[in-house]
mmCIF file of C-alpha atoms in Angstrom:
data_model
loop_
_atom_site.group_PDB
_atom_site.id
_atom_site.type_symbol
_atom_site.label_atom_id
_atom_site.label_comp_id
_atom_site.label_asym_id
_atom_site.label_seq_id
_atom_site.Cartn_x
_atom_site.Cartn_y
_atom_site.Cartn_z
ATOM 1 C CA UNK A 21 -4.248 10.420 -15.231
ATOM 2 C CA UNK A 22 -6.931 8.093 -13.783
ATOM 3 C CA UNK A 23 -9.142 11.071 -12.910
ATOM 4 C CA UNK A 24 -8.736 12.430 -16.431
ATOM 5 C CA UNK A 25 -9.754 9.072 -17.935
ATOM 6 C CA UNK A 26 -12.666 8.831 -15.493
ATOM 7 C CA UNK A 27 -14.021 12.194 -16.642
ATOM 8 C CA UNK A 28 -13.607 11.296 -20.303
ATOM 9 C CA UNK A 29 -15.372 7.977 -19.733
ATOM 10 C CA UNK A 30 -18.261 9.738 -17.982
ATOM 11 C CA UNK A 31 -18.588 12.306 -20.791
ATOM 12 C CA UNK A 32 -18.517 9.525 -23.407
ATOM 13 C CA UNK A 33 -21.185 7.572 -21.493
ATOM 14 C CA UNK A 34 -23.425 10.630 -21.293
ATOM 15 C CA UNK A 35 -23.203 10.999 -25.075
ATOM 16 C CA UNK A 36 -24.004 7.314 -25.689
ATOM 17 C CA UNK A 37 -26.989 7.410 -23.342
ATOM 18 C CA UNK A 38 -28.236 10.460 -25.249
ATOM 19 C CA UNK A 39 -27.981 8.586 -28.568
ATOM 20 C CA UNK A 40 -29.496 5.325 -27.284
ATOM 21 C CA UNK A 41 -33.185 6.210 -27.928
ATOM 22 C CA UNK A 42 -32.388 6.425 -31.661
ATOM 23 C CA UNK A 43 -31.043 2.841 -31.754
ATOM 24 C CA UNK A 44 -34.124 0.790 -32.605
ATOM 25 C CA UNK A 45 -32.376 -2.334 -33.937
ATOM 26 C CA UNK A 46 -29.092 -4.243 -33.824
ATOM 27 C CA UNK A 47 -27.532 -2.460 -36.800
ATOM 28 C CA UNK A 48 -28.201 0.950 -35.309
ATOM 29 C CA UNK A 49 -26.772 -0.239 -31.995
ATOM 30 C CA UNK A 50 -23.565 -1.346 -33.730
ATOM 31 C CA UNK A 51 -23.231 1.860 -35.715
ATOM 32 C CA UNK A 52 -24.045 4.476 -33.075
ATOM 33 C CA UNK A 53 -23.005 2.785 -29.815
ATOM 34 C CA UNK A 54 -20.576 -0.131 -30.245
ATOM 35 C CA UNK A 55 -18.237 1.287 -32.890
ATOM 36 C CA UNK A 56 -17.882 4.610 -31.001
ATOM 37 C CA UNK A 57 -16.975 2.585 -27.893
ATOM 38 C CA UNK A 58 -14.175 0.801 -29.769
ATOM 39 C CA UNK A 59 -13.015 4.158 -31.078
ATOM 40 C CA UNK A 60 -13.053 5.518 -27.512
ATOM 41 C CA UNK A 61 -10.630 2.714 -26.566
ATOM 42 C CA UNK A 62 -8.294 3.834 -29.351
ATOM 43 C CA UNK A 63 -9.050 1.313 -32.095
ATOM 44 C CA UNK A 64 -9.259 2.414 -35.740
ATOM 45 C CA UNK A 65 -12.817 1.457 -36.676
ATOM 46 C CA UNK A 66 -12.248 2.537 -40.291
ATOM 47 C CA UNK A 67 -9.430 0.028 -40.768
ATOM 48 C CA UNK A 68 -10.732 -3.512 -41.493
ATOM 49 C CA UNK A 69 -7.281 -4.879 -40.677
ATOM 50 C CA UNK A 70 -7.828 -3.681 -37.117
ATOM 51 C CA UNK A 71 -11.602 -3.841 -36.572
ATOM 52 C CA UNK A 72 -13.154 -6.459 -38.820
ATOM 53 C CA UNK A 73 -16.954 -6.916 -39.040
ATOM 54 C CA UNK A 74 -18.512 -10.374 -39.372
ATOM 55 C CA UNK A 75 -15.236 -12.151 -38.725
ATOM 56 C CA UNK A 76 -15.346 -15.921 -38.929
ATOM 57 C CA UNK A 77 -13.547 -18.785 -37.219
ATOM 58 C CA UNK A 78 -14.849 -22.155 -38.347
ATOM 59 C CA UNK A 79 -14.373 -25.661 -36.984
ATOM 60 C CA UNK A 80 -15.380 -27.006 -40.402
ATOM 61 C CA UNK A 81 -17.500 -26.158 -43.435
ATOM 62 C CA UNK A 82 -20.545 -27.402 -41.511
ATOM 63 C CA UNK A 83 -19.909 -25.568 -38.232
ATOM 64 C CA UNK A 84 -19.243 -21.921 -38.966
ATOM 65 C CA UNK A 85 -18.646 -19.337 -36.250
ATOM 66 C CA UNK A 86 -18.908 -15.607 -36.792
ATOM 67 C CA UNK A 87 -18.800 -12.626 -34.499
ATOM 68 C CA UNK A 88 -20.086 -9.139 -35.167
ATOM 69 C CA UNK A 89 -16.624 -7.623 -34.768
ATOM 70 C CA UNK A 90 -13.121 -8.940 -34.217
ATOM 71 C CA UNK A 91 -10.225 -6.766 -33.159
ATOM 72 C CA UNK A 92 -7.161 -7.955 -35.051
ATOM 73 C CA UNK A 93 -3.496 -7.814 -34.246
ATOM 74 C CA UNK A 94 -1.015 -8.813 -36.953
ATOM 75 C CA UNK A 95 -3.919 -10.259 -38.923
ATOM 76 C CA UNK A 96 -5.163 -12.526 -36.124
ATOM 77 C CA UNK A 97 -8.282 -11.937 -33.994
ATOM 78 C CA UNK A 98 -7.513 -11.199 -30.326
ATOM 79 C CA UNK A 99 -10.857 -9.716 -29.204
ATOM 80 C CA UNK A 100 -14.261 -11.051 -30.250
ATOM 81 C CA UNK A 101 -17.326 -8.804 -29.894
ATOM 82 C CA UNK A 102 -20.904 -10.054 -30.059
ATOM 83 C CA UNK A 103 -23.593 -7.370 -30.317
ATOM 84 C CA UNK A 104 -27.271 -7.450 -29.399
ATOM 85 C CA UNK A 105 -30.016 -4.951 -30.045
ATOM 86 C CA UNK A 106 -30.310 -2.320 -27.336
ATOM 87 C CA UNK A 107 -32.178 -3.778 -24.353
ATOM 88 C CA UNK A 108 -31.945 -7.424 -25.493
ATOM 89 C CA UNK A 109 -30.734 -9.964 -22.872
ATOM 90 C CA UNK A 110 -27.022 -10.684 -23.250
ATOM 91 C CA UNK A 111 -27.074 -14.229 -21.899
ATOM 92 C CA UNK A 112 -28.652 -15.530 -25.105
ATOM 93 C CA UNK A 113 -25.436 -14.997 -27.096
ATOM 94 C CA UNK A 114 -22.894 -16.194 -24.554
ATOM 95 C CA UNK A 115 -22.929 -19.665 -26.074
ATOM 96 C CA UNK A 116 -22.268 -18.282 -29.554
ATOM 97 C CA UNK A 117 -19.368 -16.185 -28.268
ATOM 98 C CA UNK A 118 -18.025 -19.204 -26.401
ATOM 99 C CA UNK A 119 -18.031 -21.259 -29.609
ATOM 100 C CA UNK A 120 -16.103 -18.575 -31.457
ATOM 101 C CA UNK A 121 -13.694 -18.401 -28.534
ATOM 102 C CA UNK A 122 -13.060 -22.141 -28.865
ATOM 103 C CA UNK A 123 -12.598 -22.010 -32.621
ATOM 104 C CA UNK A 124 -10.294 -18.983 -32.853
ATOM 105 C CA UNK A 125 -7.243 -19.957 -30.829
ATOM 106 C CA UNK A 126 -5.721 -16.475 -30.983
ATOM 107 C CA UNK A 127 -8.734 -14.852 -29.312
ATOM 108 C CA UNK A 128 -7.962 -13.887 -25.704
ATOM 109 C CA UNK A 129 -11.017 -11.825 -24.793
ATOM 110 C CA UNK A 130 -14.716 -11.902 -25.631
ATOM 111 C CA UNK A 131 -17.225 -9.049 -25.277
ATOM 112 C CA UNK A 132 -21.023 -9.142 -25.278
ATOM 113 C CA UNK A 133 -22.907 -5.860 -25.426
ATOM 114 C CA UNK A 134 -26.221 -4.213 -26.246
ATOM 115 C CA UNK A 135 -24.435 -0.901 -26.721
ATOM 116 C CA UNK A 136 -24.909 0.273 -23.142
ATOM 117 C CA UNK A 137 -24.312 -2.827 -21.029
ATOM 118 C CA UNK A 138 -20.928 -4.493 -21.535
ATOM 119 C CA UNK A 139 -19.603 -7.866 -20.307
ATOM 120 C CA UNK A 140 -15.964 -8.885 -20.774
ATOM 121 C CA UNK A 141 -14.782 -12.516 -20.664
ATOM 122 C CA UNK A 142 -11.387 -14.223 -20.798
ATOM 123 C CA UNK A 143 -9.978 -17.757 -20.623
ATOM 124 C CA UNK A 144 -8.373 -17.527 -17.196
ATOM 125 C CA UNK A 145 -8.855 -21.192 -16.239
ATOM 126 C CA UNK A 146 -8.159 -23.036 -19.494
ATOM 127 C CA UNK A 147 -6.842 -21.750 -22.858
ATOM 128 C CA UNK A 148 -9.607 -21.031 -25.404
ATOM 129 C CA UNK A 149 -12.311 -22.023 -22.915
ATOM 130 C CA UNK A 150 -14.287 -18.886 -22.116
ATOM 131 C CA UNK A 151 -14.847 -18.341 -18.397
ATOM 132 C CA UNK A 152 -18.467 -18.682 -17.227
ATOM 133 C CA UNK A 153 -18.282 -15.325 -15.402
ATOM 134 C CA UNK A 154 -17.379 -11.902 -16.737
ATOM 135 C CA UNK A 155 -14.254 -10.398 -15.198
ATOM 136 C CA UNK A 156 -15.499 -6.886 -15.976
ATOM 137 C CA UNK A 157 -18.987 -5.494 -16.563
ATOM 138 C CA UNK A 158 -20.675 -2.096 -16.482
ATOM 139 C CA UNK A 159 -23.693 -0.144 -17.668
ATOM 140 C CA UNK A 160 -23.035 3.173 -19.403
ATOM 141 C CA UNK A 161 -26.256 4.552 -17.892
ATOM 142 C CA UNK A 162 -24.724 4.186 -14.433
ATOM 143 C CA UNK A 163 -21.376 5.578 -15.606
ATOM 144 C CA UNK A 164 -23.180 8.634 -17.004
ATOM 145 C CA UNK A 165 -24.584 9.269 -13.510
ATOM 146 C CA UNK A 166 -21.061 9.307 -12.087
ATOM 147 C CA UNK A 167 -21.263 5.843 -10.522
ATOM 148 C CA UNK A 168 -17.808 4.721 -11.641
ATOM 149 C CA UNK A 169 -15.963 2.168 -9.533
ATOM 150 C CA UNK A 170 -12.175 2.213 -9.479
ATOM 151 C CA UNK A 171 -12.089 -1.408 -10.676
ATOM 152 C CA UNK A 172 -14.044 -0.412 -13.806
ATOM 153 C CA UNK A 173 -11.759 2.530 -14.547
ATOM 154 C CA UNK A 174 -8.612 0.440 -14.095
ATOM 155 C CA UNK A 175 -10.059 -2.496 -16.041
ATOM 156 C CA UNK A 176 -11.141 -0.395 -18.986
ATOM 157 C CA UNK A 177 -7.829 1.450 -19.154
ATOM 158 C CA UNK A 178 -6.056 -1.900 -19.498
ATOM 159 C CA UNK A 179 -8.235 -2.660 -22.556
ATOM 160 C CA UNK A 180 -7.244 0.466 -24.453
ATOM 161 C CA UNK A 181 -5.336 -0.236 -27.655
ATOM 162 C CA UNK A 182 -2.147 1.258 -26.228
ATOM 163 C CA UNK A 183 -2.350 -0.910 -23.073
ATOM 164 C CA UNK A 184 -4.018 -4.158 -24.156
ATOM 165 C CA UNK A 185 -1.817 -7.227 -23.797
ATOM 166 C CA UNK A 186 -3.525 -10.364 -25.204
ATOM 167 C CA UNK A 187 -1.052 -12.712 -23.516
ATOM 168 C CA UNK A 188 -1.626 -11.211 -20.087
ATOM 169 C CA UNK A 189 -5.398 -10.742 -20.166
ATOM 170 C CA UNK A 190 -6.102 -14.241 -18.771
ATOM 171 C CA UNK A 191 -4.005 -13.626 -15.665
ATOM 172 C CA UNK A 192 -5.488 -10.165 -15.244
ATOM 173 C CA UNK A 193 -9.000 -11.583 -15.576
ATOM 174 C CA UNK A 194 -8.233 -14.208 -12.950
ATOM 175 C CA UNK A 195 -7.064 -11.505 -10.571
ATOM 176 C CA UNK A 196 -10.228 -9.477 -11.153
ATOM 177 C CA UNK A 197 -12.490 -12.502 -10.642
ATOM 178 C CA UNK A 198 -10.740 -13.269 -7.353
ATOM 179 C CA UNK A 199 -11.088 -9.594 -6.415
ATOM 180 C CA UNK A 200 -14.842 -9.700 -7.146
ATOM 181 C CA UNK A 201 -15.214 -12.783 -4.959
ATOM 182 C CA UNK A 202 -13.283 -11.129 -2.137
ATOM 183 C CA UNK A 203 -15.482 -8.039 -2.347
ATOM 184 C CA UNK A 204 -18.557 -10.266 -2.156
ATOM 185 C CA UNK A 205 -17.134 -12.080 0.859
ATOM 186 C CA UNK A 206 -16.438 -8.781 2.619
ATOM 187 C CA UNK A 207 -19.935 -7.541 1.774
ATOM 188 C CA UNK A 208 -21.439 -10.732 3.232
ATOM 189 C CA UNK A 209 -19.309 -10.429 6.377
ATOM 190 C CA UNK A 210 -20.298 -6.785 6.800
ATOM 191 C CA UNK A 211 -23.979 -7.697 6.576
ATOM 192 C CA UNK A 212 -23.708 -10.799 8.760
ATOM 193 C CA UNK A 213 -20.328 -11.285 10.517
ATOM 194 C CA UNK A 214 -19.622 -14.908 11.421
ATOM 195 C CA UNK A 215 -18.663 -15.771 14.984
ATOM 196 C CA UNK A 216 -15.214 -16.908 13.833
ATOM 197 C CA UNK A 217 -14.659 -13.580 12.066
ATOM 198 C CA UNK A 218 -15.824 -11.554 15.080
ATOM 199 C CA UNK A 219 -13.550 -13.515 17.408
ATOM 200 C CA UNK A 220 -10.610 -13.006 15.016
ATOM 201 C CA UNK A 221 -11.117 -9.226 15.021
ATOM 202 C CA UNK A 222 -11.433 -9.147 18.794
ATOM 203 C CA UNK A 223 -8.296 -11.231 19.173
ATOM 204 C CA UNK A 224 -6.418 -8.789 16.943
ATOM 205 C CA UNK A 225 -7.294 -5.912 19.304
ATOM 206 C CA UNK A 226 -6.300 -7.897 22.368
ATOM 207 C CA UNK A 227 -9.637 -9.329 23.532
ATOM 208 C CA UNK A 228 -9.466 -13.083 24.017
ATOM 209 C CA UNK A 229 -11.607 -15.737 25.724
ATOM 210 C CA UNK A 230 -14.884 -13.914 24.978
ATOM 211 C CA UNK A 231 -17.909 -15.535 26.610
ATOM 212 C CA UNK A 232 -20.372 -17.132 24.201
ATOM 213 C CA UNK A 233 -23.238 -14.971 25.443
ATOM 214 C CA UNK A 234 -21.241 -11.810 24.697
ATOM 215 C CA UNK A 235 -20.554 -12.741 21.050
ATOM 216 C CA UNK A 236 -23.946 -11.451 19.869
ATOM 217 C CA UNK A 237 -23.230 -8.003 21.299
ATOM 218 C CA UNK A 238 -19.786 -7.943 19.734
ATOM 219 C CA UNK A 239 -21.319 -9.047 16.429
ATOM 220 C CA UNK A 240 -23.541 -5.944 16.480
ATOM 221 C CA UNK A 241 -20.488 -3.794 17.268
ATOM 222 C CA UNK A 242 -18.643 -5.368 14.340
ATOM 223 C CA UNK A 243 -21.518 -4.546 11.975
ATOM 224 C CA UNK A 244 -21.525 -0.957 13.266
ATOM 225 C CA UNK A 245 -17.749 -0.733 12.784
ATOM 226 C CA UNK A 246 -18.110 -1.884 9.165
ATOM 227 C CA UNK A 247 -20.808 0.727 8.554
ATOM 228 C CA UNK A 248 -18.666 3.454 10.122
ATOM 229 C CA UNK A 249 -15.681 2.441 7.994
ATOM 230 C CA UNK A 250 -17.781 2.611 4.805
ATOM 231 C CA UNK A 251 -19.218 6.003 5.780
ATOM 232 C CA UNK A 252 -15.751 7.425 6.394
ATOM 233 C CA UNK A 253 -14.522 6.136 3.032
ATOM 234 C CA UNK A 254 -17.501 7.759 1.311
ATOM 235 C CA UNK A 255 -16.726 11.091 2.991
ATOM 236 C CA UNK A 256 -13.098 10.774 1.920
ATOM 237 C CA UNK A 257 -14.107 9.965 -1.664
ATOM 238 C CA UNK A 258 -16.396 13.006 -1.756
ATOM 239 C CA UNK A 259 -13.621 15.094 -0.167
ATOM 240 C CA UNK A 260 -15.937 16.113 2.681
ATOM 241 C CA UNK A 261 -14.705 16.892 6.197
ATOM 242 C CA UNK A 262 -14.850 13.985 8.630
ATOM 243 C CA UNK A 263 -16.598 14.960 11.848
ATOM 244 C CA UNK A 264 -14.745 14.120 15.029
ATOM 245 C CA UNK A 265 -16.623 11.141 16.415
ATOM 246 C CA UNK A 266 -14.237 9.982 19.085
ATOM 247 C CA UNK A 267 -16.877 10.325 21.775
ATOM 248 C CA UNK A 268 -19.369 8.359 19.658
ATOM 249 C CA UNK A 269 -17.110 5.418 18.852
ATOM 250 C CA UNK A 270 -17.961 2.181 20.671
ATOM 251 C CA UNK A 271 -15.256 1.012 23.071
ATOM 252 C CA UNK A 272 -14.541 -2.691 22.884
ATOM 253 C CA UNK A 273 -14.034 -4.155 26.342
ATOM 254 C CA UNK A 274 -14.984 -7.432 27.955
ATOM 255 C CA UNK A 275 -18.242 -6.126 29.490
ATOM 256 C CA UNK A 276 -20.393 -4.233 26.974
ATOM 257 C CA UNK A 277 -22.978 -3.231 29.590
ATOM 258 C CA UNK A 278 -20.281 -1.541 31.680
ATOM 259 C CA UNK A 279 -19.030 0.330 28.620
ATOM 260 C CA UNK A 280 -22.446 1.790 27.975
ATOM 261 C CA UNK A 281 -22.741 2.907 31.602
ATOM 262 C CA UNK A 282 -19.262 4.454 31.630
ATOM 263 C CA UNK A 283 -19.598 6.361 28.341
ATOM 264 C CA UNK A 284 -22.932 7.957 29.243
ATOM 265 C CA UNK A 285 -22.387 9.689 32.614
ATOM 266 C CA UNK A 286 -25.527 11.053 34.243
ATOM 267 C CA UNK A 287 -23.922 14.445 34.910
ATOM 268 C CA UNK A 288 -22.826 14.907 31.313
ATOM 269 C CA UNK A 289 -19.121 15.143 32.209
ATOM 270 C CA UNK A 290 -16.842 13.231 29.862
ATOM 271 C CA UNK A 291 -13.270 12.559 30.948
ATOM 272 C CA UNK A 292 -10.958 13.627 28.131
ATOM 273 C CA UNK A 293 -7.964 11.775 26.734
ATOM 274 C CA UNK A 294 -5.668 14.518 28.069
ATOM 275 C CA UNK A 295 -7.049 14.108 31.588
ATOM 276 C CA UNK A 296 -6.551 10.356 31.473
ATOM 277 C CA UNK A 297 -3.060 10.926 30.087
ATOM 278 C CA UNK A 298 -2.237 13.149 33.081
ATOM 279 C CA UNK A 299 -3.630 10.599 35.551
ATOM 280 C CA UNK A 300 -1.599 7.738 34.063
ATOM 281 C CA UNK A 301 1.501 9.916 33.793
ATOM 282 C CA UNK A 302 1.313 10.841 37.493
ATOM 283 C CA UNK A 303 1.135 7.184 38.520
ATOM 284 C CA UNK A 304 4.013 6.200 36.227
ATOM 285 C CA UNK A 305 6.223 9.016 37.530
ATOM 286 C CA UNK A 306 5.487 8.103 41.146
ATOM 287 C CA UNK A 307 6.331 4.472 40.450
ATOM 288 C CA UNK A 308 9.681 5.689 39.114
ATOM 289 C CA UNK A 309 10.280 8.190 41.947
ATOM 290 C CA UNK A 310 9.145 6.016 44.867
ATOM 291 C CA UNK A 311 12.192 5.111 46.969
ATOM 292 C CA UNK A 312 10.563 2.560 49.274
ATOM 293 C CA UNK A 313 7.997 -0.249 49.141
ATOM 294 C CA UNK A 314 5.447 1.678 51.193
ATOM 295 C CA UNK A 315 5.256 4.472 48.625
ATOM 296 C CA UNK A 316 5.256 2.052 45.698
ATOM 297 C CA UNK A 317 2.373 0.016 47.166
ATOM 298 C CA UNK A 318 0.409 3.195 47.914
ATOM 299 C CA UNK A 319 0.233 4.091 44.197
ATOM 300 C CA UNK A 320 -2.593 1.571 43.742
ATOM 301 C CA UNK A 321 -4.816 3.821 45.889
ATOM 302 C CA UNK A 322 -4.502 6.860 43.636
ATOM 303 C CA UNK A 323 -7.879 7.849 42.220
ATOM 304 C CA UNK A 324 -9.382 10.688 40.218
ATOM 305 C CA UNK A 325 -12.668 12.554 39.915
ATOM 306 C CA UNK A 326 -13.744 14.725 37.020
ATOM 307 C CA UNK A 327 -15.640 17.978 37.361
ATOM 308 C CA UNK A 328 -16.736 20.595 34.881
ATOM 309 C CA UNK A 329 -13.650 22.763 34.565
ATOM 310 C CA UNK A 330 -11.170 20.718 36.585
ATOM 311 C CA UNK A 331 -9.825 17.209 37.079
ATOM 312 C CA UNK A 332 -8.827 16.123 40.604
ATOM 313 C CA UNK A 333 -6.219 13.445 41.323
ATOM 314 C CA UNK A 334 -6.052 12.223 44.934
ATOM 315 C CA UNK A 335 -4.783 9.546 47.286
ATOM 316 C CA UNK A 336 -7.568 7.454 48.846
ATOM 317 C CA UNK A 337 -9.800 10.389 49.837
ATOM 318 C CA UNK A 338 -10.546 13.288 47.567
ATOM 319 C CA UNK A 339 -10.234 16.149 50.060
ATOM 320 C CA UNK A 340 -7.808 14.814 52.634
ATOM 321 C CA UNK A 341 -5.682 13.044 50.027
ATOM 322 C CA UNK A 342 -5.689 15.628 47.244
ATOM 323 C CA UNK A 343 -2.515 15.485 45.124
ATOM 324 C CA UNK A 344 -3.347 18.129 42.529
ATOM 325 C CA UNK A 345 -6.063 19.750 40.436
ATOM 326 C CA UNK A 346 -5.538 19.670 36.676
ATOM 327 C CA UNK A 347 -6.915 22.225 34.193
ATOM 328 C CA UNK A 348 -6.986 22.087 30.389
ATOM 329 C CA UNK A 349 -6.588 25.099 28.122
ATOM 330 C CA UNK A 350 -5.776 27.540 30.910
ATOM 331 C CA UNK A 351 -3.376 29.514 28.767
ATOM 332 C CA UNK A 352 -1.161 26.430 28.295
ATOM 333 C CA UNK A 353 -1.931 22.800 27.570
ATOM 334 C CA UNK A 354 -1.145 21.437 31.061
ATOM 335 C CA UNK A 355 -1.878 23.354 34.264
ATOM 336 C CA UNK A 356 -1.355 21.714 37.691
ATOM 337 C CA UNK A 357 -2.366 23.194 41.028
ATOM 338 C CA UNK A 358 -0.642 21.401 43.949
ATOM 339 C CA UNK A 359 -1.843 23.895 46.556
ATOM 340 C CA UNK A 360 0.236 26.644 48.149
ATOM 341 C CA UNK A 361 1.947 24.260 50.599
ATOM 342 C CA UNK A 362 3.388 22.135 47.780
ATOM 343 C CA UNK A 363 4.436 24.636 45.117
ATOM 344 C CA UNK A 364 1.141 26.146 43.950
ATOM 345 C CA UNK A 365 0.238 26.330 40.263
ATOM 346 C CA UNK A 366 2.508 25.109 37.457
ATOM 347 C CA UNK A 367 1.769 25.422 33.739
ATOM 348 C CA UNK A 368 3.454 24.124 30.589
ATOM 349 C CA UNK A 369 2.762 22.978 27.029
ATOM 350 C CA UNK A 370 4.818 19.853 27.746
ATOM 351 C CA UNK A 371 3.859 17.118 30.181
ATOM 352 C CA UNK A 372 6.706 16.998 32.698
ATOM 353 C CA UNK A 373 8.648 19.057 35.210
ATOM 354 C CA UNK A 374 6.365 18.242 38.152
ATOM 355 C CA UNK A 375 8.449 15.517 39.808
ATOM 356 C CA UNK A 376 9.426 17.497 42.949
ATOM 357 C CA UNK A 377 5.941 18.782 43.714
ATOM 358 C CA UNK A 378 4.278 15.451 42.869
ATOM 359 C CA UNK A 379 6.580 13.360 45.044
ATOM 360 C CA UNK A 380 6.441 15.877 47.903
ATOM 361 C CA UNK A 381 2.645 15.957 48.116
ATOM 362 C CA UNK A 382 2.328 12.193 47.619
ATOM 363 C CA UNK A 383 4.738 11.444 50.496
ATOM 364 C CA UNK A 384 2.814 13.831 52.734
ATOM 365 C CA UNK A 385 -0.539 12.186 51.947
ATOM 366 C CA UNK A 386 0.784 8.641 52.469
ATOM 367 C CA UNK A 387 2.438 9.645 55.735
ATOM 368 C CA UNK A 388 -0.763 11.270 56.989
ATOM 369 C CA UNK A 389 -3.187 8.544 55.865
ATOM 370 C CA UNK A 390 -1.090 5.360 55.705
ATOM 371 C CA UNK A 391 -0.329 3.126 52.741
ATOM 372 C CA UNK A 392 -2.304 0.039 53.702
ATOM 373 C CA UNK A 393 -5.960 -0.724 53.369
ATOM 374 C CA UNK A 394 -8.332 -1.553 50.600
ATOM 375 C CA UNK A 395 -8.854 0.806 47.706
ATOM 376 C CA UNK A 396 -11.375 3.387 48.858
ATOM 377 C CA UNK A 397 -14.419 4.585 46.919
ATOM 378 C CA UNK A 398 -14.358 8.130 45.691
ATOM 379 C CA UNK A 399 -15.617 10.333 48.501
ATOM 380 C CA UNK A 400 -15.709 14.048 48.977
#
């Protein structure tokens, strides 16, 4: 239903923009732009008991207040509309609308328009005291181009004759004003994240006690994350495919310099998530299968090295301590080669079923090389 209303609103705006050049004065603006807008919202512009021109609400005989149009309900004005000639500044008549708002106690919403630009006001803070800021505003020229925000669509739908609730408009306006302020705050934070905000985000992803000198780098990452989020939302709105950017996403860790070095290997080999999954799985299984302290302690010396086409997991030394070679997409998702002595090649679409071979080869490597000693560097 919202999409249907959005399309109707866009088509209506296109028609109004097409008529606008023929509106050379205020009366033409009222006739060809403002009244059709009220009709678009469902109001009967031919019924003076519903849409009344030049409606008055006077404090006294001396101080008379009139608006160009008042929308009536049960004979009482609930919406006041002040019109300006097309292109005239709207701010000049805000005071006049405010006076009418004060005088007509049944009025719950005020509108100022030049036929294309619309501003909607309520009394969200104090009854019959028009708010200084519009809770809803738009330009039909932008709507005609398809630039229609969800908040505008939802706001305008609530003002249709069938949906408009005079008693609730103040609360709804307050909610929209708060929403506008929140959007502005988020926009400001996206453009220039505060240190407190950056630290809060980092804390939420598990990074605490960040050094002061590292905050600037994390601030840049935060700005990039905001931009990426906005880009993805735009792609989703346009119903365009989202490119897989996992390899391009910045990784938040304590040392940003190290991250950059790790994610840009000189040989062009990138360790995949599946390979890391296999490496971690092997260590977890061995921790579960180890039946003595020597084997358990030796797990800390398990390393890996990635090559084009295969992923090698080993104990302390790559050749002498080889546990297995792992291959992706070799007919099945997981393919392990333990060597002929320890069961040869095993393949499966599920990660598991390698306990016997894994434990057997690990025990042999620990027995041959010992469990003690510092963690060795990767060596061929």
